[in-house]
Coordinates of C-alpha atoms in Angstrom, one line a residue:
Chain X
M1 CA -27.6 -5.2 15.5
E2 CA -25.4 -7.5 17.5
E3 CA -22.9 -5.6 19.5
T4 CA -19.4 -7.0 19.4
R5 CA -16.9 -6.0 22.0
I6 CA -13.5 -6.1 20.5
E7 CA -10.5 -5.6 22.8
D8 CA -7.6 -6.7 20.7
P9 CA -6.4 -4.3 18.0
I10 CA -5.2 -7.1 15.7
T11 CA -8.6 -8.8 15.9
E12 CA -10.3 -5.5 15.3
L13 CA -8.1 -5.0 12.2
I14 CA -8.9 -8.4 10.8
V15 CA -12.6 -8.2 11.6
N16 CA -12.9 -4.7 10.1
Y17 CA -11.1 -5.8 7.0
N18 CA -13.4 -8.8 6.6
E19 CA -16.5 -6.5 6.9
L20 CA -15.1 -4.2 4.2
N21 CA -13.7 -6.8 1.8
R22 CA -15.5 -9.9 0.5
P23 CA -12.9 -12.7 0.2
V24 CA -13.6 -13.1 -3.5
V25 CA -10.9 -12.8 -6.2
E26 CA -12.2 -10.3 -8.8
E27 CA -12.7 -11.8 -12.3
L28 CA -11.7 -9.9 -15.5
G29 CA -12.7 -11.1 -18.9
E30 CA -9.5 -10.0 -20.5
E31 CA -6.0 -8.6 -19.6
P32 CA -6.1 -5.3 -17.8
T33 CA -4.5 -2.2 -19.2
P34 CA -1.3 -1.1 -17.4
L35 CA -3.3 1.6 -15.6
E36 CA -6.0 -0.9 -14.6
F37 CA -3.3 -3.3 -13.4
M38 CA -1.7 -0.5 -11.4
R39 CA -5.0 0.1 -9.5
Y40 CA -4.8 -3.5 -8.3
V41 CA -1.2 -3.1 -7.3
A42 CA -2.1 0.1 -5.4
K43 CA -4.8 -1.8 -3.6
N44 CA -2.5 -4.9 -3.2
T45 CA -5.5 -7.0 -4.3
P46 CA -5.5 -10.1 -6.5
F47 CA -7.5 -10.6 -9.7
V48 CA -7.9 -13.4 -12.2
A49 CA -8.1 -12.6 -15.9
R50 CA -10.0 -15.6 -17.3
G51 CA -8.7 -16.9 -20.6
A52 CA -6.2 -14.1 -20.9
A53 CA -3.6 -16.7 -22.1
D54 CA -6.0 -18.7 -24.3
N55 CA -4.1 -17.8 -27.5
W56 CA -0.6 -18.6 -26.3
K57 CA 1.0 -21.4 -28.2
A58 CA 1.7 -23.1 -24.9
T59 CA -2.0 -23.1 -23.9
Q60 CA -3.1 -24.3 -27.3
E61 CA -0.5 -26.9 -28.0
W62 CA 1.2 -28.2 -24.9
S63 CA 0.4 -31.6 -23.6
A64 CA 2.5 -34.2 -21.7
Q65 CA 3.4 -35.8 -25.1
F66 CA 4.2 -32.5 -26.7
I67 CA 6.7 -31.6 -23.9
K68 CA 8.1 -35.2 -23.9
N69 CA 8.8 -34.9 -27.6
H70 CA 10.0 -31.3 -27.4
L71 CA 12.5 -32.0 -24.6
H72 CA 13.3 -35.5 -25.8
G73 CA 16.7 -36.6 -24.4
E74 CA 16.9 -33.8 -21.8
T75 CA 16.8 -34.0 -18.1
V76 CA 15.0 -31.7 -15.7
N77 CA 15.5 -30.8 -12.1
V78 CA 12.9 -32.6 -10.0
A79 CA 12.0 -31.9 -6.4
V80 CA 11.2 -35.1 -4.6
T81 CA 9.3 -35.4 -1.3
A82 CA 7.5 -38.0 0.6
A83 CA 4.0 -36.4 0.4
G84 CA 4.2 -33.5 -2.0
N85 CA 5.1 -30.8 0.4
A86 CA 8.3 -29.2 -0.7
D87 CA 9.7 -26.4 1.4
A88 CA 7.0 -27.0 4.0
P89 CA 6.6 -27.7 7.7
T90 CA 6.7 -31.5 8.0
R91 CA 6.0 -33.7 10.9
R92 CA 8.7 -36.3 11.5
E93 CA 8.0 -39.8 12.8
D94 CA 9.1 -38.7 16.3
G95 CA 6.3 -36.0 16.2
T96 CA 8.6 -33.0 15.9
V97 CA 7.8 -30.5 13.1
V98 CA 10.6 -29.5 10.8
F99 CA 11.0 -27.4 7.7
A100 CA 11.6 -29.9 5.0
T101 CA 13.5 -29.0 1.8
P102 CA 13.0 -31.4 -1.1
W103 CA 15.6 -33.8 -2.5
E104 CA 16.5 -32.5 -5.9
E105 CA 17.7 -34.7 -8.7
Q106 CA 18.0 -34.6 -12.5
Q107 CA 15.5 -36.9 -14.2
P108 CA 14.9 -37.6 -17.9
I109 CA 11.9 -35.6 -18.9
G110 CA 10.0 -38.7 -20.2
E111 CA 10.6 -40.7 -17.0
F112 CA 9.5 -37.7 -14.8
L113 CA 6.3 -37.1 -16.8
D114 CA 5.4 -40.8 -16.9
Y115 CA 5.8 -41.1 -13.2
I116 CA 3.6 -38.2 -12.3
I117 CA 0.9 -39.2 -14.9
Q118 CA 0.8 -42.8 -13.7
Q119 CA 0.7 -41.7 -10.1
E120 CA -2.3 -39.4 -10.9
M121 CA -4.1 -42.2 -12.8
K122 CA -3.7 -44.6 -10.0
K123 CA -4.6 -42.1 -7.3
G124 CA -6.7 -43.8 -4.6
A125 CA -5.6 -47.2 -5.7
S126 CA -3.1 -49.0 -3.5
G127 CA -0.2 -47.0 -4.8
N128 CA 3.3 -48.2 -5.2
H129 CA 4.4 -44.6 -5.7
S130 CA 6.3 -43.9 -2.5
E131 CA 7.3 -40.3 -3.4
V132 CA 5.9 -37.1 -5.0
R133 CA 7.8 -35.5 -7.8
Y134 CA 7.4 -31.9 -8.8
A135 CA 9.5 -29.9 -11.3
Q136 CA 9.4 -26.6 -9.4
T137 CA 12.7 -24.8 -9.6
Q138 CA 12.2 -21.0 -9.2
N139 CA 15.5 -19.9 -10.8
D140 CA 14.0 -18.4 -14.0
N141 CA 13.9 -21.9 -15.4
L142 CA 11.8 -21.0 -18.5
R143 CA 14.7 -18.9 -19.8
N144 CA 17.2 -21.5 -18.8
E145 CA 16.4 -25.1 -18.1
Y146 CA 13.3 -25.0 -20.4
A147 CA 14.6 -22.3 -22.8
S148 CA 13.4 -24.2 -25.9
L149 CA 9.8 -23.9 -24.6
F150 CA 10.1 -20.2 -23.9
G151 CA 9.1 -19.1 -27.4
H152 CA 5.7 -20.7 -26.7
V153 CA 4.7 -18.1 -24.1
Q154 CA 4.8 -14.3 -24.1
K155 CA 8.3 -13.1 -23.3
D156 CA 6.8 -11.0 -20.6
I157 CA 3.4 -9.7 -19.4
P158 CA 3.1 -6.4 -21.2
F159 CA 0.6 -4.8 -18.8
A160 CA 2.8 -5.6 -15.8
R161 CA 6.1 -4.7 -17.6
I162 CA 4.7 -1.3 -18.6
A163 CA 3.0 -0.6 -15.2
L164 CA 5.9 -1.6 -13.0
E165 CA 8.6 -0.4 -15.4
T166 CA 10.6 -3.5 -15.1
E167 CA 11.2 -6.8 -16.9
P168 CA 10.3 -10.0 -15.1
D169 CA 12.9 -11.0 -12.5
A170 CA 12.1 -14.7 -13.1
I171 CA 9.9 -16.7 -15.4
N172 CA 9.3 -20.2 -14.1
L173 CA 7.5 -23.3 -15.5
W174 CA 6.2 -25.7 -12.9
I175 CA 5.1 -29.3 -13.7
G176 CA 3.4 -31.5 -11.2
N177 CA 0.3 -33.5 -10.5
S178 CA -2.6 -33.2 -8.0
L179 CA -0.3 -34.2 -5.2
S180 CA 2.0 -31.2 -5.7
T181 CA 1.3 -28.7 -2.9
T182 CA 2.9 -25.4 -2.1
A183 CA 3.0 -24.6 1.6
L184 CA 1.5 -21.3 2.8
H185 CA 4.2 -18.7 2.2
K186 CA 4.7 -15.2 1.0
D187 CA 7.0 -13.6 -1.5
N188 CA 8.4 -10.1 -1.8
Y189 CA 7.5 -10.1 -5.5
E190 CA 4.5 -9.1 -7.6
N191 CA 3.5 -12.4 -9.3
I192 CA 1.6 -13.2 -12.5
Y193 CA 0.6 -16.9 -12.6
V194 CA -0.7 -18.5 -15.8
Q195 CA -2.3 -21.9 -15.9
I196 CA -1.3 -23.9 -19.0
I197 CA -2.6 -27.4 -18.4
G198 CA -4.8 -28.7 -15.7
Q199 CA -6.0 -26.8 -12.7
K200 CA -4.4 -25.1 -9.7
H201 CA -6.3 -24.2 -6.5
F202 CA -5.1 -21.1 -4.6
V203 CA -5.9 -20.3 -1.0
L204 CA -4.8 -16.7 -0.4
L205 CA -4.4 -14.6 2.7
P206 CA -3.9 -10.8 2.8
P207 CA -0.7 -9.6 4.3
H208 CA -2.4 -8.4 7.5
C209 CA -3.2 -12.0 8.4
Q210 CA 0.5 -12.6 9.3
P211 CA -0.5 -12.9 13.0
C212 CA -2.8 -15.8 12.1
V213 CA -0.3 -18.1 10.4
N214 CA 1.8 -18.9 13.5
E215 CA 5.2 -18.3 12.1
Q216 CA 7.8 -20.3 14.0
D217 CA 11.5 -20.9 13.7
L218 CA 11.5 -24.5 12.5
P219 CA 14.5 -26.8 12.6
S220 CA 15.7 -27.2 9.0
S221 CA 15.9 -30.6 7.4
Q222 CA 16.3 -32.0 3.9
Y223 CA 15.0 -35.0 2.1
V224 CA 17.9 -37.2 0.8
R225 CA 17.6 -40.2 -1.4
S226 CA 19.1 -43.2 0.4
S227 CA 21.9 -44.8 -1.5
S228 CA 21.0 -48.1 0.1
F229 CA 17.3 -48.6 -0.3
G230 CA 16.5 -45.8 -2.8
G231 CA 13.8 -44.2 -0.7
L232 CA 13.7 -40.8 1.0
E233 CA 15.2 -39.9 4.4
L234 CA 14.7 -36.7 6.3
V235 CA 18.1 -35.4 7.4
D236 CA 18.6 -32.7 10.0
M237 CA 20.3 -29.5 8.9
P238 CA 22.2 -27.1 11.2
S239 CA 19.8 -24.1 10.9
T240 CA 16.3 -22.9 11.5
V241 CA 13.8 -21.4 9.1
P242 CA 11.0 -19.0 10.1
F243 CA 7.9 -20.4 8.5
A244 CA 4.1 -20.3 8.8
T245 CA 2.9 -23.4 10.7
W246 CA -0.8 -22.8 10.4
D247 CA -2.5 -24.2 7.3
P248 CA -5.9 -22.5 6.3
E249 CA -7.0 -25.9 5.0
R250 CA -6.5 -27.5 8.4
P251 CA -7.6 -24.6 10.5
A252 CA -7.8 -26.4 13.8
E253 CA -4.2 -27.3 13.9
N254 CA -1.4 -24.9 15.0
A255 CA -3.9 -22.0 15.3
T256 CA -3.1 -18.7 16.9
A257 CA -5.7 -16.6 18.8
Y258 CA -6.3 -14.8 15.4
S259 CA -6.5 -17.7 13.0
S260 CA -10.2 -18.2 13.4
S261 CA -10.8 -14.6 12.2
V262 CA -9.3 -15.3 8.8
Q263 CA -11.4 -15.5 5.7
P264 CA -9.2 -17.1 3.0
W265 CA -9.6 -16.1 -0.6
T266 CA -9.9 -19.2 -2.8
V267 CA -9.7 -19.3 -6.6
T268 CA -9.2 -22.1 -9.1
L269 CA -7.4 -21.5 -12.3
N270 CA -8.1 -23.3 -15.5
P271 CA -6.0 -23.4 -18.7
G272 CA -5.5 -19.9 -20.1
D273 CA -6.4 -18.2 -16.8
M274 CA -4.0 -15.5 -15.4
L275 CA -3.8 -14.7 -11.7
Y276 CA -2.3 -11.5 -10.2
L277 CA -0.9 -12.7 -6.9
P278 CA 0.2 -9.5 -5.1
C279 CA 3.5 -9.4 -3.1
M280 CA 3.2 -10.3 0.5
W281 CA -0.1 -12.2 0.1
Chain K
M1 CA 30.4 -0.7 9.9
E2 CA 28.9 0.4 13.1
E3 CA 26.8 -2.4 14.6
T4 CA 23.4 -1.2 15.9
R5 CA 21.5 -3.4 18.3
I6 CA 17.8 -2.8 17.7
E7 CA 15.4 -4.5 20.1
D8 CA 12.1 -2.8 19.4
P9 CA 10.3 -3.8 16.2
I10 CA 8.8 -0.3 15.7
T11 CA 12.2 1.3 16.0
E12 CA 13.5 -1.3 13.6
L13 CA 10.7 -0.5 11.1
I14 CA 11.4 3.3 11.2
V15 CA 15.2 2.9 11.0
N16 CA 14.9 0.4 8.1
Y17 CA 12.5 2.7 6.3
N18 CA 14.9 5.6 6.7
E19 CA 17.8 3.6 5.4
L20 CA 15.8 2.7 2.3
N21 CA 14.1 6.0 1.6
R22 CA 15.7 9.4 1.5
P23 CA 13.2 11.9 3.0
V24 CA 13.1 13.9 -0.2
V25 CA 10.0 14.7 -2.2
E26 CA 10.5 13.7 -5.8
E27 CA 10.3 16.6 -8.3
L28 CA 8.6 16.3 -11.6
G29 CA 8.9 18.9 -14.4
E30 CA 5.3 18.4 -15.5
E31 CA 2.1 16.6 -14.6
P32 CA 2.4 12.8 -14.5
T33 CA 0.3 10.6 -16.7
P34 CA -2.4 8.7 -15.0
L35 CA -0.2 5.6 -15.0
E36 CA 2.8 7.5 -13.6
F37 CA 0.5 9.0 -10.9
M38 CA -0.8 5.5 -10.0
R39 CA 2.8 4.3 -9.4
Y40 CA 3.1 7.0 -6.7
V41 CA -0.3 6.0 -5.3
A42 CA 0.8 2.4 -5.2
K43 CA 4.0 3.4 -3.3
N44 CA 2.0 5.9 -1.2
T45 CA 4.7 8.4 -1.8
P46 CA 4.4 12.2 -2.4
F47 CA 5.8 14.1 -5.4
V48 CA 5.7 17.7 -6.5
A49 CA 5.1 18.7 -10.1
R50 CA 6.9 22.1 -10.4
G51 CA 5.0 24.6 -12.4
A52 CA 2.2 22.1 -13.4
A53 CA -0.4 24.8 -12.8
D54 CA 1.6 27.7 -14.3
N55 CA -0.9 28.2 -17.0
W56 CA -4.1 28.2 -14.9
K57 CA -6.0 31.5 -15.0
A58 CA -5.8 31.6 -11.2
T59 CA -2.0 31.3 -11.2
Q60 CA -1.6 33.9 -13.9
E61 CA -4.2 36.5 -12.8
W62 CA -5.1 36.1 -9.1
S63 CA -3.8 38.7 -6.6
A64 CA -5.4 40.1 -3.5
Q65 CA -6.8 43.0 -5.5
F66 CA -8.2 40.6 -8.2
I67 CA -10.0 38.5 -5.6
K68 CA -11.2 41.6 -3.8
N69 CA -12.7 43.0 -7.0
H70 CA -14.1 39.6 -8.1
L71 CA -15.8 38.8 -4.8
H72 CA -16.7 42.5 -4.1
G73 CA -19.6 42.7 -1.7
E74 CA -19.4 39.1 -0.7
T75 CA -18.6 37.7 2.7
V76 CA -16.4 34.6 3.4
N77 CA -16.1 32.2 6.2
V78 CA -13.0 33.0 8.3
A79 CA -11.5 30.9 11.0
V80 CA -10.1 33.0 13.8
T81 CA -7.6 31.9 16.4
A82 CA -5.2 33.5 18.8
A83 CA -2.0 32.4 17.2
G84 CA -2.9 30.8 13.8
N85 CA -3.3 27.2 14.9
A86 CA -6.8 26.1 14.0
D87 CA -7.8 22.6 14.9
A88 CA -4.6 22.2 16.8
P89 CA -3.3 21.2 20.3
T90 CA -3.2 24.4 22.2
R91 CA -1.8 25.2 25.6
R92 CA -4.2 27.1 27.8
E93 CA -3.1 29.7 30.4
D94 CA -3.4 27.1 33.1
G95 CA -0.9 24.9 31.3
T96 CA -3.3 22.2 30.2
V97 CA -3.2 21.2 26.5
V98 CA -6.6 21.2 24.7
F99 CA -7.7 20.7 21.1
A100 CA -8.8 24.1 20.0
T101 CA -11.3 24.6 17.2
P102 CA -11.3 28.1 15.6
W103 CA -14.0 30.7 16.0
E104 CA -15.8 31.0 12.6
E105 CA -17.4 34.1 11.4
Q106 CA -18.5 35.7 8.1
Q107 CA -16.3 38.7 7.1
P108 CA -16.5 40.9 4.0
I109 CA -13.8 39.7 1.6
G110 CA -12.1 43.1 1.5
E111 CA -11.9 43.4 5.2
F112 CA -10.5 39.9 5.6
L113 CA -7.8 40.4 2.9
D114 CA -6.8 43.8 4.2
Y115 CA -6.4 42.4 7.7
I116 CA -4.2 39.5 6.8
I117 CA -2.1 41.6 4.4
Q118 CA -1.5 44.4 6.9
Q119 CA -0.7 41.8 9.6
E120 CA 1.9 40.3 7.2
M121 CA 3.4 43.6 6.4
K122 CA 3.7 44.6 10.1
K123 CA 5.1 41.2 11.1
G124 CA 7.8 41.6 13.7
A125 CA 6.7 45.1 14.6
S126 CA 4.8 45.5 17.8
G127 CA 1.5 44.2 16.4
N128 CA -1.9 45.4 17.3
H129 CA -3.2 42.3 15.6
S130 CA -4.5 40.2 18.4
E131 CA -5.8 37.3 16.3
V132 CA -5.0 35.2 13.2
R133 CA -7.5 34.9 10.4
Y134 CA -7.5 32.1 7.9
A135 CA -10.1 31.3 5.3
Q136 CA -9.8 27.5 5.5
T137 CA -13.2 25.8 5.2
Q138 CA -12.9 22.3 3.8
N139 CA -16.4 21.8 2.6
D140 CA -15.8 21.9 -1.2
N141 CA -15.8 25.7 -0.9
L142 CA -14.4 26.4 -4.4
R143 CA -17.6 24.9 -5.8
N144 CA -19.8 26.7 -3.3
E145 CA -18.6 29.7 -1.3
Y146 CA -16.1 30.7 -4.0
A147 CA -18.0 29.3 -7.0
S148 CA -17.4 32.4 -9.1
L149 CA -13.7 31.7 -8.9
F150 CA -14.0 28.0 -9.8
G151 CA -13.7 28.7 -13.6
H152 CA -10.2 30.0 -13.0
V153 CA -8.8 26.6 -12.1
Q154 CA -9.1 23.2 -13.7
K155 CA -12.4 21.6 -12.8
D156 CA -10.5 18.6 -11.6
I157 CA -7.0 17.1 -11.9
P158 CA -7.2 14.8 -15.0
F159 CA -4.4 12.5 -14.2
A160 CA -5.9 11.8 -10.7
R161 CA -9.5 11.6 -12.0
I162 CA -8.5 9.0 -14.7
A163 CA -6.2 7.0 -12.4
L164 CA -8.5 6.9 -9.4
E165 CA -11.7 6.7 -11.4
T166 CA -13.4 9.3 -9.3
E167 CA -14.3 12.9 -9.3
P168 CA -12.8 15.1 -6.5
D169 CA -14.7 14.7 -3.3
A170 CA -13.9 18.3 -2.4
I171 CA -12.1 21.2 -4.0
N172 CA -11.0 23.9 -1.5
L173 CA -9.5 27.3 -1.7
W174 CA -7.5 28.4 1.4
I175 CA -6.4 32.0 1.9
G176 CA -4.1 33.0 4.8
N177 CA -0.8 34.7 5.6
S178 CA 2.5 33.4 7.0
L179 CA 0.9 33.0 10.4
S180 CA -1.6 30.4 9.1
T181 CA -0.4 27.0 10.3
T182 CA -2.0 23.6 10.0
A183 CA -1.3 21.2 12.8
L184 CA 0.2 17.8 12.1
H185 CA -2.7 15.6 11.1
K186 CA -3.6 12.9 8.6
D187 CA -6.5 12.5 6.1
N188 CA -8.1 9.5 4.7
Y189 CA -8.0 11.1 1.2
E190 CA -5.6 11.3 -1.7
N191 CA -4.8 15.0 -1.9
I192 CA -3.6 17.2 -4.8
Y193 CA -2.5 20.6 -3.4
V194 CA -1.8 23.5 -5.8
Q195 CA -0.1 26.7 -4.8
I196 CA -1.6 29.8 -6.4
I197 CA 0.0 32.8 -4.6
G198 CA 2.8 32.9 -2.1
Q199 CA 4.5 29.9 -0.6
K200 CA 3.5 27.0 1.6
H201 CA 6.0 24.9 3.6
F202 CA 5.0 21.2 4.2
V203 CA 6.5 18.9 6.8
L204 CA 5.4 15.4 5.9
L205 CA 5.6 12.1 7.9
P206 CA 5.0 8.7 6.3
P207 CA 2.1 6.7 7.9
H208 CA 4.3 4.3 9.8
C209 CA 5.5 7.2 11.9
Q210 CA 2.2 7.1 13.8
P211 CA 3.9 5.8 16.9
C212 CA 6.1 9.0 16.9
V213 CA 3.4 11.6 17.0
N214 CA 2.1 10.9 20.5
E215 CA -1.6 10.9 19.7
Q216 CA -3.6 11.7 22.8
D217 CA -7.2 12.2 23.7
L218 CA -7.3 16.0 24.2
P219 CA -10.1 17.9 25.9
S220 CA -12.0 19.7 23.2
S221 CA -12.3 23.5 23.3
Q222 CA -13.4 26.3 20.9
Y223 CA -12.4 29.9 20.4
V224 CA -15.4 32.2 20.9
R225 CA -15.4 35.9 20.2
S226 CA -16.3 37.6 23.4
S227 CA -19.4 39.8 23.1
S228 CA -18.0 42.1 25.7
F229 CA -14.4 42.9 24.7
G230 CA -14.4 41.5 21.2
G231 CA -11.3 39.3 21.7
L232 CA -11.1 35.5 21.7
E233 CA -11.8 33.2 24.6
L234 CA -11.2 29.5 24.7
V235 CA -14.3 27.7 25.9
D236 CA -14.4 24.1 27.1
M237 CA -16.4 21.6 25.0
P238 CA -17.9 18.4 26.5
S239 CA -15.8 15.9 24.4
T240 CA -12.2 14.8 23.6
V241 CA -10.4 14.6 20.3
P242 CA -7.6 12.1 19.6
F243 CA -4.8 14.2 18.1
A244 CA -1.1 14.2 17.5
T245 CA 0.7 16.2 20.2
W246 CA 4.2 15.9 18.9
D247 CA 5.3 18.6 16.4
P248 CA 8.2 17.7 14.1
E249 CA 9.2 21.4 14.2
R250 CA 9.5 21.3 18.0
P251 CA 10.9 17.8 18.3
A252 CA 11.9 18.0 22.0
E253 CA 8.4 18.6 23.2
N254 CA 5.9 15.8 23.7
A255 CA 8.2 13.2 22.2
T256 CA 7.6 9.5 22.3
A257 CA 10.4 6.9 22.4
Y258 CA 10.1 6.8 18.6
S259 CA 10.0 10.5 17.8
S260 CA 13.7 10.9 17.5
S261 CA 13.9 8.3 14.8
V262 CA 11.7 10.3 12.4
Q263 CA 13.1 11.9 9.3
P264 CA 10.4 14.5 8.2
W265 CA 10.1 15.1 4.5
T266 CA 10.0 18.9 3.8
V267 CA 9.0 20.7 0.7
T268 CA 8.1 24.3 -0.2
L269 CA 5.6 25.1 -2.9
N270 CA 5.8 28.1 -5.1
P271 CA 3.0 29.5 -7.3
G272 CA 2.1 26.9 -10.0
D273 CA 3.5 24.0 -8.1
M274 CA 1.4 20.9 -7.5
L275 CA 1.9 18.5 -4.6
Y276 CA 0.6 14.9 -4.3
L277 CA 0.0 14.4 -0.7
P278 CA -0.9 10.7 -0.2
C279 CA -3.6 9.6 2.1
M280 CA -2.5 8.8 5.7
W281 CA 0.7 10.9 5.4

């Protein structure tokens, strides 16, 4: 047996954790019971329930055309960025890294969907799409902005409501294409994520990997649509935001002494799949 | 509002925890369901279920005389110490502090019970009891040493067995008097403690109070009954034991910079009461 001399307690924690926990998201064939769910909450460990939302009306009936028809004439809040990274560390042209908040604007639902679909279809081709659009508000939008679609999903996740003894704080619908990316971050909420259309790839780190993500106070900035040329400009804001600057998908950049010890947990969701994303992951 | 300037992150953690959590063990009027129990496990928070074991045969029928009759002619393993502190930091006559393991010997059950009862009755009087005796083995003794008494208690705690999906690793019966003390320590087990006769006072610290307990590598030593004069001698052992040296009941001694921030949780159990003592507390 190879003897490893470990001097740093944080490295020791991460290495010991890796030895005891394979970085594999457990797969369930159906929704857990409240008690089964609570065991995952107690362990603060994710799982994916494959196909648990297969029989939701949303999973069975939604398509771009369906949503276009259903929300015909309405506008939706769209986050616009240069490269798809909203609320993310972003390198400016002068080389400095800032925390970039997206430009938000109301767009007619049809125009928004046509844009992201055409961008997806032309991906790789010499694109004339100079920006990435992502409907990604997190303000309980499925019970507000998209309220007319709310009846197509379960009004809550019963196993989680019963186990946690609380109604959902927010229920959100997010619509994007393969350029939509969410920067490495953590939330102080227990999350149940359900895939309705397409796929989403998750890269997850356990909470004890905090020393690996190189959190820094980044100057804040915001994308603003120029009134002159219509494109996006990054405007400085008078504050800083503490944010992870290490990206497990570009592990050589912005690494800390601990980053190389991380074993990310990856999982891809398909339509009908349900992910428990524990708080602080 | 008084402004507090906090510079140390550990102090900040302890102070924030204290502000968000009153150090009061929650009281239930009956056993929790497995799901209710799992919520406490997930929060790693103790509770006491008052009277939850009121109808156990042990709670209803056991007395010193009952146990004497029931185990008549048997011997039990007794831990003997000078002052009641088994497996505890102990100050030797030369002033050094060592980790003292008790002397263990087999004693007839009647002799053991008579000793601890008479010692209790004479407490405060000029005692001729030069040692403290405590039947405190932790090797699943209620399914071994005391197997004939095992039928008088539940064979497990159903809410815990169902919630944790495991049988008890060990079921122990401990018999002592008011001099029996257990030093501040932590276990890597979820514990359900049930009081059958008398009272037990618990002083509990959450796991994040580890920096407060002044853990030190103590020289190991063991009480040995002298073959010449029959009393106890403390004998050096060739090892050290990492152990908490701060005692929340003597907070001025052996304190660390963090000890004064601790708010211990105290609870007293009466016969029939059941305490959930979370792992690592």
